[in-house]
Amino acid sequence: MKIQSLFGFCSMLVGLCALSACSNEDGVENIPAKEKFTESELLEAKEIAVPVSELKNLSEEIKAKRAASAKLSEYIELRDSVYYLQISEDEASLIGVPAHLYHEISSEIEEANNAVTEARNRGEIVVLTDIQEAAKAYKDGKIDIDSNGNMSRATTFPSGRIVTDGMEYGYDGFETALSYKSVLFKCNGNTAATPVFHCSTSTMGEERFGTAVGAMFTGASITVPLALVGKNVYAKVGFRTTDSNGGYAVWVAQDTN
């Protein structure tokens, strides 16, 4: 009797194990192990201001440029709506910035100032980011790079992502509705210390624009109104940046201006 009971108990265990295995095969997914990173990878990601999970996707050239931009960001002063690099080439070399990248970033700062002037001459209100302040906040751990460029909440409104490889325009689009009033762009550059972002909307030939200067630690948010909306009215949305290595914008239609 005892032997039969023991046999029955063992049979029940085997059955439960088989059921568990079948359930796993039929749709219960195994939770993947969290990816582990070395201390050197974590430090490198911190230095160039990217999520550590993105390190493997970056070339050594991009990493070097981002490292130089991050270091020089601490010396980019915003004064009277103009950006100034307040460190010499010799001083920059002492903090690990190669001469060719110093000159490249200096030229990009000058280009950013010119782009701001041109946008204002077109009548645009340009949002300027204090690069030094952003660099300090990042250094103090007050900026979360992992959430940079993401929308704060899920939305049922039309949305998308525009990616560029250089300073060319990239486009996307959607069909409008009467409730849509504007498009929010969350923009990021790939390597520039002072990336200028130009965003646009176009409906039936009527265009609207928005411009902002971001920091590599924060990017920039730009809201551009829609000139016309309605059934069968298509909206074209555009994005470009002065970052020579391009960038991206995550966009979403809004019911507010």
XYZ file of N, CA and C in Angstrom:
771
model
N 0.829 -1.210 0.000
C 0.000 0.000 0.000
C 0.855 1.248 0.000
N 1.922 1.167 0.836
C 2.819 2.310 0.908
C 3.537 2.515 -0.422
N 3.893 1.363 -1.057
C 4.595 1.454 -2.342
C 3.692 2.085 -3.383
N 2.398 1.726 -3.395
C 1.459 2.300 -4.357
C 1.295 3.806 -4.138
N 1.265 4.228 -2.851
C 1.127 5.655 -2.538
C 2.335 6.440 -3.017
N 3.517 5.853 -2.771
C 4.745 6.519 -3.193
C 4.791 6.640 -4.706
N 4.371 5.555 -5.396
C 4.354 5.570 -6.858
C 3.384 6.640 -7.381
N 2.236 6.757 -6.713
C 1.247 7.759 -7.123
C 1.764 9.174 -6.945
N 2.492 9.393 -5.851
C 3.042 10.731 -5.575
C 4.099 11.113 -6.614
N 4.951 10.127 -6.938
C 5.998 10.386 -7.944
C 5.377 10.656 -9.307
N 4.312 9.898 -9.623
C 3.633 10.111 -10.915
C 3.046 11.515 -10.990
N 2.501 11.984 -9.855
C 1.920 13.332 -9.829
C 2.997 14.382 -10.067
N 4.196 14.188 -9.452
C 5.297 15.137 -9.649
C 5.730 15.185 -11.104
N 5.859 14.013 -11.718
C 6.249 13.945 -13.127
C 5.227 14.663 -13.992
N 3.953 14.465 -13.669
C 2.894 15.106 -14.439
C 2.940 16.622 -14.326
N 3.169 17.103 -13.118
C 3.251 18.553 -12.907
C 4.420 19.155 -13.661
N 5.565 18.451 -13.619
C 6.748 18.948 -14.330
C 6.491 19.004 -15.826
N 5.825 17.960 -16.351
C 5.519 17.925 -17.785
C 4.575 19.046 -18.159
N 3.577 19.283 -17.298
C 2.613 20.360 -17.548
C 3.301 21.705 -17.554
N 4.230 21.887 -16.627
C 4.979 23.139 -16.562
C 5.793 23.348 -17.815
N 6.449 22.285 -18.295
C 7.269 22.387 -19.503
C 6.418 22.710 -20.707
N 5.240 22.053 -20.786
C 4.346 22.316 -21.919
C 3.854 23.754 -21.896
N 3.514 24.245 -20.685
C 3.022 25.615 -20.576
C 4.072 26.597 -21.052
N 5.342 26.320 -20.718
C 6.419 27.228 -21.117
C 6.587 27.234 -22.626
N 6.434 26.038 -23.248
C 6.573 25.943 -24.692
C 5.408 26.600 -25.396
N 4.224 26.601 -24.747
C 3.020 27.095 -25.402
C 2.797 28.594 -25.258
N 3.777 29.336 -24.731
C 3.574 30.783 -24.733
C 4.085 31.520 -23.521
N 4.513 30.844 -22.463
C 5.067 31.549 -21.316
C 6.542 31.801 -21.601
N 6.905 33.084 -21.846
C 8.267 33.406 -22.254
C 9.210 33.463 -21.057
N 10.433 32.992 -21.289
C 11.454 33.126 -20.265
C 11.924 34.578 -20.217
N 12.089 35.119 -19.037
C 12.568 36.491 -18.882
C 14.067 36.523 -19.145
N 14.514 37.290 -20.146
C 15.938 37.310 -20.466
C 16.751 37.907 -19.318
N 17.960 37.390 -19.167
C 18.835 37.909 -18.121
C 19.232 39.336 -18.450
N 19.303 40.169 -17.439
C 19.670 41.564 -17.640
C 21.110 41.638 -18.120
N 21.331 42.437 -19.165
C 22.670 42.537 -19.733
C 23.625 43.168 -18.723
N 24.801 42.584 -18.620
C 25.781 43.089 -17.665
C 26.869 43.863 -18.397
N 27.376 44.909 -17.759
C 28.414 45.739 -18.354
C 29.597 45.851 -17.399
N 30.771 46.005 -17.984
C 31.972 46.140 -17.173
C 32.071 47.563 -16.632
N 32.920 47.724 -15.652
C 33.112 49.060 -15.067
C 33.666 50.035 -16.094
N 34.564 49.550 -16.962
C 35.134 50.427 -17.994
C 34.070 50.870 -18.991
N 33.120 49.983 -19.322
C 32.028 50.349 -20.232
C 31.126 51.397 -19.589
N 30.831 51.238 -18.322
C 29.997 52.205 -17.608
C 30.663 53.569 -17.555
N 31.976 53.584 -17.329
C 32.715 54.846 -17.264
C 32.775 55.514 -18.634
N 32.977 54.718 -19.685
C 33.041 55.275 -21.037
C 31.693 55.872 -21.443
N 30.608 55.165 -21.119
C 29.268 55.668 -21.438
C 29.006 56.986 -20.713
N 29.431 57.073 -19.465
C 29.268 58.295 -18.685
C 30.059 59.438 -19.318
N 31.268 59.145 -19.764
C 32.139 60.177 -20.346
C 31.570 60.769 -21.619
N 30.957 59.926 -22.452
C 30.450 60.424 -23.735
C 28.946 60.671 -23.711
N 28.343 60.533 -22.549
C 26.923 60.875 -22.341
C 25.975 60.091 -23.238
N 26.081 58.758 -23.164
C 25.132 57.886 -23.864
C 24.725 56.757 -22.923
N 23.550 56.164 -23.135
C 23.200 54.972 -22.367
C 24.228 53.883 -22.649
N 24.650 53.160 -21.639
C 25.705 52.161 -21.816
C 25.301 51.094 -22.834
N 24.018 50.848 -22.982
C 23.545 49.843 -23.936
C 23.802 50.245 -25.386
N 24.074 51.524 -25.642
C 24.299 52.009 -27.005
C 25.773 52.030 -27.394
N 26.672 51.777 -26.448
C 28.106 51.855 -26.725
C 28.519 51.014 -27.933
N 28.025 49.788 -27.983
C 28.440 48.864 -29.042
C 27.981 49.306 -30.427
N 27.027 50.242 -30.482
C 26.520 50.718 -31.770
C 27.283 51.922 -32.306
N 28.231 52.444 -31.536
C 28.948 53.661 -31.918
C 30.345 53.342 -32.437
N 30.737 54.051 -33.486
C 32.097 53.890 -34.006
C 33.076 54.611 -33.087
N 34.348 54.292 -33.219
C 35.368 54.953 -32.399
C 35.444 56.439 -32.728
N 35.187 56.785 -33.979
C 35.196 58.195 -34.391
C 34.090 58.984 -33.690
N 32.904 58.396 -33.634
C 31.777 59.049 -32.968
C 32.043 59.173 -31.466
N 32.590 58.133 -30.879
C 32.908 58.167 -29.451
C 33.897 59.286 -29.139
N 34.939 59.404 -29.971
C 35.961 60.433 -29.750
C 35.367 61.835 -29.856
N 34.481 62.024 -30.843
C 33.863 63.341 -31.028
C 32.940 63.664 -29.857
N 32.169 62.707 -29.407
C 31.274 62.931 -28.272
C 32.074 63.228 -27.003
N 33.178 62.526 -26.809
C 34.009 62.770 -25.630
C 34.546 64.197 -25.633
N 35.004 64.651 -26.799
C 35.531 66.019 -26.911
C 34.418 67.047 -26.699
N 33.250 66.807 -27.278
C 32.125 67.736 -27.120
C 31.684 67.824 -25.666
N 31.677 66.682 -24.986
C 31.277 66.667 -23.575
C 32.247 67.486 -22.728
N 33.536 67.341 -22.989
C 34.537 68.093 -22.222
C 34.458 69.591 -22.500
N 34.322 69.950 -23.766
C 34.295 71.371 -24.117
C 32.977 72.040 -23.727
N 31.924 71.249 -23.537
C 30.629 71.825 -23.150
C 30.728 72.610 -21.845
N 31.639 72.213 -20.985
C 31.812 72.903 -19.710
C 32.380 74.310 -19.889
N 32.873 74.615 -21.099
C 33.514 75.911 -21.350
C 32.781 76.727 -22.409
N 31.555 76.309 -22.758
C 30.772 77.054 -23.755
C 29.821 77.993 -23.023
N 30.122 79.262 -23.084
C 29.346 80.268 -22.355
C 28.283 80.897 -23.255
N 27.083 81.051 -22.715
C 25.997 81.736 -23.424
C 25.909 83.156 -22.891
N 26.200 84.132 -23.760
C 26.182 85.531 -23.343
C 25.530 86.375 -24.430
N 24.463 87.084 -24.056
C 23.727 87.929 -25.006
C 23.293 87.131 -26.237
N 22.793 85.918 -25.996
C 22.260 85.040 -27.040
C 23.320 84.544 -28.023
N 24.580 84.594 -27.621
C 25.681 84.104 -28.459
C 26.504 83.116 -27.644
N 26.948 82.040 -28.302
C 27.765 81.027 -27.637
C 29.247 81.316 -27.860
N 30.026 81.253 -26.769
C 31.464 81.487 -26.818
C 32.203 80.305 -26.200
N 33.265 79.829 -26.876
C 34.097 78.769 -26.320
C 35.213 79.421 -25.510
N 35.155 79.275 -24.196
C 36.062 79.975 -23.291
C 37.220 79.086 -22.829
N 37.894 78.464 -23.784
C 39.081 77.668 -23.497
C 39.939 77.654 -24.759
N 41.240 77.775 -24.577
C 42.143 77.812 -25.729
C 42.457 76.398 -26.211
N 43.044 76.327 -27.399
C 43.422 75.028 -27.950
C 44.429 74.317 -27.048
N 45.415 75.076 -26.529
C 46.427 74.485 -25.647
C 45.798 73.984 -24.345
N 44.888 74.773 -23.799
C 44.215 74.360 -22.563
C 43.346 73.129 -22.810
N 42.711 73.101 -23.964
C 41.854 71.966 -24.299
C 42.673 70.684 -24.434
N 43.876 70.792 -24.956
C 44.724 69.609 -25.104
C 45.074 69.008 -23.745
N 45.133 69.847 -22.722
C 45.464 69.380 -21.372
C 44.338 68.553 -20.751
N 43.111 68.722 -21.253
C 41.990 67.926 -20.735
C 41.615 66.807 -21.715
N 42.500 66.576 -22.687
C 42.316 65.421 -23.573
C 41.566 65.666 -24.854
N 41.469 66.926 -25.291
C 40.768 67.224 -26.550
C 41.795 67.430 -27.657
N 41.827 66.570 -28.673
C 42.773 66.722 -29.785
C 42.532 68.028 -30.544
N 43.596 68.543 -31.151
C 43.517 69.834 -31.846
C 42.479 69.820 -32.955
N 42.407 68.729 -33.740
C 41.471 68.719 -34.870
C 40.016 68.745 -34.402
N 39.738 68.106 -33.253
C 38.368 68.130 -32.735
C 38.064 69.474 -32.081
N 39.062 70.100 -31.501
C 38.870 71.447 -30.939
C 38.433 72.412 -32.041
N 39.123 72.366 -33.182
C 38.778 73.269 -34.284
C 37.428 72.910 -34.902
N 37.133 71.621 -34.976
C 35.855 71.181 -35.536
C 34.692 71.659 -34.680
N 34.823 71.524 -33.367
C 33.759 71.947 -32.449
C 33.655 73.461 -32.410
N 34.788 74.153 -32.509
C 34.772 75.628 -32.571
C 33.987 76.099 -33.788
N 34.206 75.427 -34.920
C 33.484 75.796 -36.148
C 31.992 75.526 -36.007
N 31.634 74.426 -35.330
C 30.227 74.111 -35.128
C 29.544 75.139 -34.229
N 30.272 75.667 -33.256
C 29.701 76.713 -32.392
C 29.425 77.967 -33.206
N 30.371 78.324 -34.072
C 30.171 79.482 -34.947
C 28.979 79.258 -35.877
N 28.868 78.036 -36.401
C 27.738 77.709 -37.278
C 26.419 77.778 -36.520
N 26.433 77.356 -35.263
C 25.222 77.423 -34.439
C 24.791 78.875 -34.242
N 25.742 79.750 -33.960
C 25.427 81.175 -33.795
C 24.845 81.763 -35.069
N 25.396 81.383 -36.215
C 24.873 81.878 -37.499
C 23.463 81.360 -37.749
N 23.228 80.100 -37.407
C 21.898 79.512 -37.616
C 20.850 80.194 -36.745
N 21.232 80.544 -35.520
C 20.314 81.252 -34.616
C 19.971 82.628 -35.187
N 20.990 83.324 -35.680
C 20.772 84.656 -36.271
C 19.842 84.571 -37.473
N 20.063 83.588 -38.342
C 19.229 83.434 -39.539
C 17.785 83.132 -39.165
N 17.589 82.283 -38.166
C 16.233 81.934 -37.739
C 15.512 83.153 -37.178
N 16.214 83.953 -36.406
C 15.609 85.165 -35.851
C 15.297 86.184 -36.940
N 16.126 86.233 -37.956
C 15.863 87.137 -39.080
C 14.608 86.722 -39.844
N 14.244 85.420 -39.754
C 13.012 84.934 -40.393
C 11.802 85.156 -39.497
N 12.041 85.727 -38.323
C 10.945 86.007 -37.405
C 10.658 84.905 -36.414
N 11.525 83.900 -36.324
C 11.307 82.802 -35.391
C 11.779 83.158 -33.987
N 11.098 82.582 -33.008
C 11.554 82.665 -31.617
C 12.404 81.428 -31.364
N 13.682 81.630 -31.088
C 14.620 80.515 -30.950
C 14.863 80.212 -29.469
N 14.715 78.950 -29.104
C 14.980 78.505 -27.734
C 16.467 78.195 -27.606
N 17.134 78.824 -26.637
C 18.570 78.634 -26.436
C 18.830 77.850 -25.146
N 19.605 76.791 -25.238
C 19.982 76.008 -24.068
C 21.306 76.525 -23.519
N 21.390 76.675 -22.210
C 22.648 77.045 -21.568
C 23.515 75.787 -21.498
N 24.516 75.696 -22.370
C 25.323 74.485 -22.491
C 26.114 74.206 -21.204
N 26.708 75.258 -20.639
C 27.469 75.085 -19.398
C 26.596 74.547 -18.273
N 25.410 75.102 -18.173
C 24.484 74.683 -17.120
C 24.072 73.220 -17.304
N 23.823 72.825 -18.557
C 23.448 71.443 -18.849
C 24.604 70.498 -18.537
N 25.831 70.917 -18.876
C 27.010 70.088 -18.604
C 27.199 69.886 -17.104
N 26.987 70.947 -16.348
C 27.134 70.851 -14.885
C 26.061 69.940 -14.296
N 24.825 70.095 -14.779
C 23.727 69.265 -14.277
C 23.994 67.789 -14.577
N 24.524 67.509 -15.762
C 24.847 66.128 -16.117
C 25.956 65.583 -15.216
N 26.972 66.405 -15.004
C 28.105 65.992 -14.160
C 27.649 65.727 -12.732
N 26.651 66.476 -12.284
C 26.129 66.317 -10.917
C 25.091 65.207 -10.805
N 24.836 64.513 -11.916
C 23.890 63.400 -11.893
C 22.431 63.808 -11.911
N 22.138 65.026 -12.388
C 20.767 65.521 -12.399
C 20.046 65.287 -13.728
N 20.749 64.722 -14.699
C 20.151 64.457 -16.013
C 20.223 62.967 -16.296
N 19.096 62.389 -16.652
C 19.008 60.961 -16.953
C 19.127 60.766 -18.465
N 20.287 60.329 -18.902
C 20.522 60.122 -20.330
C 19.616 59.036 -20.896
N 19.295 58.029 -20.094
C 18.486 56.916 -20.587
C 17.105 57.348 -21.048
N 16.551 58.410 -20.448
C 15.208 58.863 -20.830
C 15.259 59.999 -21.847
N 16.457 60.433 -22.214
C 16.606 61.545 -23.154
C 16.066 61.163 -24.531
N 15.170 61.998 -25.064
C 14.616 61.744 -26.389
C 13.383 60.886 -26.410
N 12.914 60.454 -25.240
C 11.695 59.647 -25.180
C 10.497 60.506 -24.791
N 9.336 60.168 -25.331
C 8.119 60.849 -24.928
C 7.760 60.403 -23.516
N 7.229 61.333 -22.723
C 6.975 61.051 -21.317
C 5.812 60.086 -21.111
N 4.918 59.964 -22.101
C 3.781 59.063 -21.922
C 3.372 58.479 -23.269
N 2.696 57.340 -23.192
C 2.190 56.715 -24.414
C 1.077 57.579 -24.994
N 0.903 57.529 -26.295
C -0.117 58.355 -26.925
C -0.786 57.589 -28.051
N -2.052 57.905 -28.280
C -2.774 57.319 -29.409
C -2.735 58.261 -30.601
N -2.143 59.437 -30.434
C -2.029 60.393 -31.526
C -0.931 59.939 -32.497
N -0.974 60.419 -33.741
C 0.076 60.060 -34.697
C 1.455 60.451 -34.151
N 2.423 59.587 -34.374
C 3.769 59.855 -33.887
C 4.771 59.107 -34.753
N 6.042 59.452 -34.610
C 7.065 58.794 -35.410
C 8.453 59.247 -35.025
N 9.409 58.872 -35.838
C 10.813 59.175 -35.572
C 11.502 59.489 -36.889
N 12.225 60.596 -36.935
C 12.976 60.999 -38.122
C 14.460 60.923 -37.781
N 15.225 60.234 -38.613
C 16.657 60.063 -38.380
C 17.434 60.622 -39.572
N 18.498 61.382 -39.300
C 19.349 61.912 -40.366
C 20.800 61.505 -40.122
N 21.573 61.445 -41.201
C 22.994 61.084 -41.111
C 23.903 62.299 -41.151
N 23.352 63.435 -41.553
C 24.135 64.659 -41.660
C 23.239 65.858 -41.444
N 23.491 66.927 -42.191
C 22.732 68.162 -42.003
C 21.550 68.296 -42.963
N 21.210 67.205 -43.638
C 20.081 67.231 -44.562
C 18.761 67.160 -43.798
N 17.675 67.530 -44.473
C 16.339 67.411 -43.877
C 15.856 65.970 -43.980
N 15.140 65.527 -42.948
C 14.438 64.258 -42.974
C 12.956 64.532 -42.779
N 12.089 63.679 -43.354
C 10.656 63.970 -43.318
C 9.833 62.750 -42.902
N 8.648 63.046 -42.419
C 7.647 62.040 -42.083
C 6.294 62.715 -42.293
N 5.195 62.033 -41.970
C 3.906 62.678 -42.157
C 2.747 61.869 -41.604
N 1.584 62.493 -41.596
C 0.380 61.838 -41.082
C -0.852 62.581 -41.573
N -1.992 61.908 -41.498
C -3.258 62.544 -41.861
C -3.813 63.246 -40.626
N -4.189 64.485 -40.762
C -4.622 65.281 -39.616
C -6.077 65.019 -39.251
N -6.460 65.578 -38.113
C -7.849 65.570 -37.656
C -8.114 66.936 -37.029
N -9.369 67.270 -36.848
C -9.717 68.596 -36.336
C -9.147 68.855 -34.944
N -8.885 67.781 -34.183
C -8.389 67.966 -32.816
C -6.893 68.273 -32.759
N -6.170 68.042 -33.845
C -4.729 68.268 -33.828
C -4.414 69.745 -34.049
N -3.534 70.284 -33.231
C -3.191 71.701 -33.342
C -1.702 71.948 -33.575
N -0.855 70.993 -33.160
C 0.584 71.198 -33.282
C 1.304 69.857 -33.277
N 2.604 69.916 -33.475
C 3.455 68.732 -33.400
C 4.605 69.020 -32.437
N 4.805 68.119 -31.494
C 5.926 68.231 -30.549
C 7.085 67.379 -31.056
N 8.259 68.004 -31.163
C 9.475 67.308 -31.569
C 10.430 67.251 -30.373
N 10.977 66.076 -30.100
C 12.037 65.937 -29.106
C 13.297 65.549 -29.865
N 14.253 66.483 -29.921
C 15.387 66.373 -30.841
C 16.707 66.088 -30.131
N 17.555 65.339 -30.810
C 18.898 65.052 -30.310
C 19.886 64.998 -31.463
N 21.100 65.496 -31.209
C 22.173 65.377 -32.180
C 23.026 64.165 -31.849
N 23.966 63.849 -32.737
C 24.815 62.676 -32.515
C 26.165 63.003 -31.889
N 26.724 64.177 -32.216
C 28.064 64.471 -31.687
C 28.291 65.934 -31.307
N 27.499 66.864 -31.816
C 27.773 68.287 -31.632
C 27.529 68.756 -30.201
N 28.342 69.711 -29.761
C 28.163 70.299 -28.431
C 27.041 71.329 -28.443
N 26.829 71.981 -29.585
C 25.778 73.008 -29.711
C 24.904 72.713 -30.928
N 24.188 71.612 -30.929
C 23.360 71.279 -32.096
C 22.150 72.200 -32.210
N 21.952 72.751 -33.393
C 20.756 73.549 -33.663
C 19.763 72.650 -34.390
N 18.513 72.681 -33.938
C 17.479 71.839 -34.523
C 16.441 72.715 -35.214
N 16.147 72.379 -36.466
C 15.095 73.057 -37.229
C 13.978 72.052 -37.465
N 12.772 72.379 -37.029
C 11.622 71.494 -37.224
C 10.531 72.238 -37.978
N 9.753 71.504 -38.751
C 8.737 72.158 -39.577
C 7.495 71.292 -39.726
N 6.380 71.961 -40.005
C 5.147 71.284 -40.404
C 4.650 71.955 -41.680
N 4.031 71.173 -42.538
C 3.496 71.712 -43.786
C 2.166 71.043 -44.086
N 1.111 71.851 -44.243
C -0.210 71.345 -44.601
C -0.761 72.189 -45.748
N -1.019 71.536 -46.882
C -1.561 72.189 -48.080
C -0.748 73.430 -48.450
N 0.579 73.296 -48.377
C 1.466 74.380 -48.774
C 1.732 75.425 -47.710
N 1.009 75.355 -46.589
C 1.217 76.313 -45.496
C 2.236 75.736 -44.513
N 3.384 76.424 -44.366
C 4.465 75.919 -43.530
C 4.602 76.691 -42.218
N 5.019 75.977 -41.197
C 5.339 76.588 -39.905
C 6.675 75.999 -39.445
N 7.446 76.808 -38.681
C 8.791 76.390 -38.309
C 9.061 76.600 -36.818
N 10.041 75.882 -36.317
C 10.513 76.060 -34.951
C 11.991 75.729 -34.892
N 12.747 76.486 -34.092
C 14.196 76.287 -34.000
C 14.631 76.338 -32.540
N 15.584 75.485 -32.195
C 16.125 75.482 -30.836
C 17.567 75.000 -30.862
N 18.346 75.477 -29.901
C 19.700 74.968 -29.698
C 19.651 74.029 -28.498
N 20.134 72.824 -28.673
C 20.138 71.859 -27.586
C 21.536 71.636 -27.053
N 21.638 70.804 -26.035
C 22.926 70.339 -25.528
C 22.986 68.840 -25.758
N 24.189 68.285 -25.825
C 24.297 66.852 -26.082
C 23.754 66.020 -24.922
N 23.572 66.661 -23.764
C 23.064 65.958 -22.581
C 21.542 65.976 -22.504
N 20.929 66.935 -23.171
C 19.486 67.138 -23.016
C 18.696 67.129 -24.311
N 19.361 67.419 -25.445
C 18.603 67.629 -26.664
C 17.764 68.889 -26.523
N 16.639 68.942 -27.224
C 15.740 70.098 -27.125
C 14.343 69.691 -27.572
N 13.340 70.340 -26.992
C 11.944 70.109 -27.373
C 11.421 71.322 -28.126
N 10.734 71.076 -29.227
C 10.203 72.149 -30.071
C 8.754 71.827 -30.418
N 7.862 72.784 -30.213
C 6.463 72.633 -30.612
C 6.206 73.521 -31.823
N 5.722 72.905 -32.896
C 5.444 73.634 -34.144
C 3.960 73.518 -34.459
N 3.269 74.634 -34.639
C 1.831 74.576 -34.923
C 1.524 74.011 -36.306
N 0.308 73.516 -36.461
C -0.193 73.074 -37.759
C -1.044 74.196 -38.339
N -0.755 74.597 -39.578
C -1.494 75.710 -40.187
C -2.930 75.318 -40.509
N -3.129 74.098 -41.020
C -4.459 73.637 -41.414
C -4.646 72.192 -40.963
N -5.847 71.848 -40.539
C -6.148 70.468 -40.147
C -7.536 70.101 -40.650
N -7.809 68.816 -40.714
C -9.129 68.362 -41.133
C -9.054 67.031 -41.852
N -10.190 66.485 -42.190
C -10.251 65.204 -42.869
C -9.559 65.294 -44.229
N -8.743 64.295 -44.530
C -8.009 64.211 -45.794
C -6.958 65.311 -45.963
N -6.604 65.982 -44.859
C -5.516 66.978 -44.909
C -4.253 66.290 -44.378
N -3.253 66.197 -45.237
C -2.016 65.503 -44.877
C -0.996 66.503 -44.341
N -0.361 66.162 -43.238
C 0.674 67.013 -42.650
C 2.037 66.389 -42.885
N 2.955 67.177 -43.409
C 4.334 66.742 -43.602
C 5.175 67.359 -42.486
N 5.948 66.548 -41.774
C 6.780 67.053 -40.688
C 8.247 66.863 -41.065
N 9.066 67.878 -40.743
C 10.470 67.834 -41.134
C 11.404 68.118 -39.972
N 12.638 67.611 -40.082
C 13.651 67.810 -39.050
C 15.035 67.849 -39.689
N 15.849 68.770 -39.207
C 17.261 68.771 -39.576
C 18.062 69.362 -38.416
N 19.374 69.123 -38.431
C 20.241 69.647 -37.392
C 21.554 70.122 -37.996
N 22.220 71.037 -37.300
C 23.531 71.502 -37.754
C 24.625 70.526 -37.353
N 24.279 69.460 -36.637
C 25.255 68.438 -36.271
C 25.729 67.740 -37.553
N 27.030 67.791 -37.823
C 27.558 67.214 -39.061
C 27.381 65.704 -39.130
N 27.154 65.065 -37.983
C 26.914 63.628 -37.957
C 25.434 63.284 -37.830
N 24.579 64.279 -38.006
C 23.149 64.039 -37.997
C 22.563 63.911 -36.598
N 21.322 63.449 -36.554
C 20.627 63.314 -35.281
C 19.264 62.692 -35.506
N 18.370 62.899 -34.564
C 17.026 62.330 -34.717
C 16.013 63.168 -33.944
N 14.770 63.045 -34.354
C 13.662 63.699 -33.656
C 12.520 62.712 -33.497
N 12.031 62.573 -32.288
C 10.815 61.812 -32.022
C 9.679 62.834 -32.011
N 8.643 62.607 -32.809
C 7.569 63.597 -32.925
C 6.209 62.976 -32.585
N 5.294 63.827 -32.157
C 3.929 63.376 -31.869
C 2.966 64.535 -32.085
N 1.830 64.267 -32.702
C 0.801 65.284 -32.880
C 0.169 65.592 -31.534
N -0.264 66.853 -31.360
C -0.840 67.294 -30.076
C -2.161 68.000 -30.289
N -2.975 68.033 -29.225
C -4.231 68.774 -29.296
C -4.100 70.119 -28.607
N -2.856 70.550 -28.369
C -2.578 71.865 -27.770
C -1.530 72.578 -28.599
N -1.444 73.893 -28.453
C -0.421 74.661 -29.169
C 0.835 74.804 -28.311
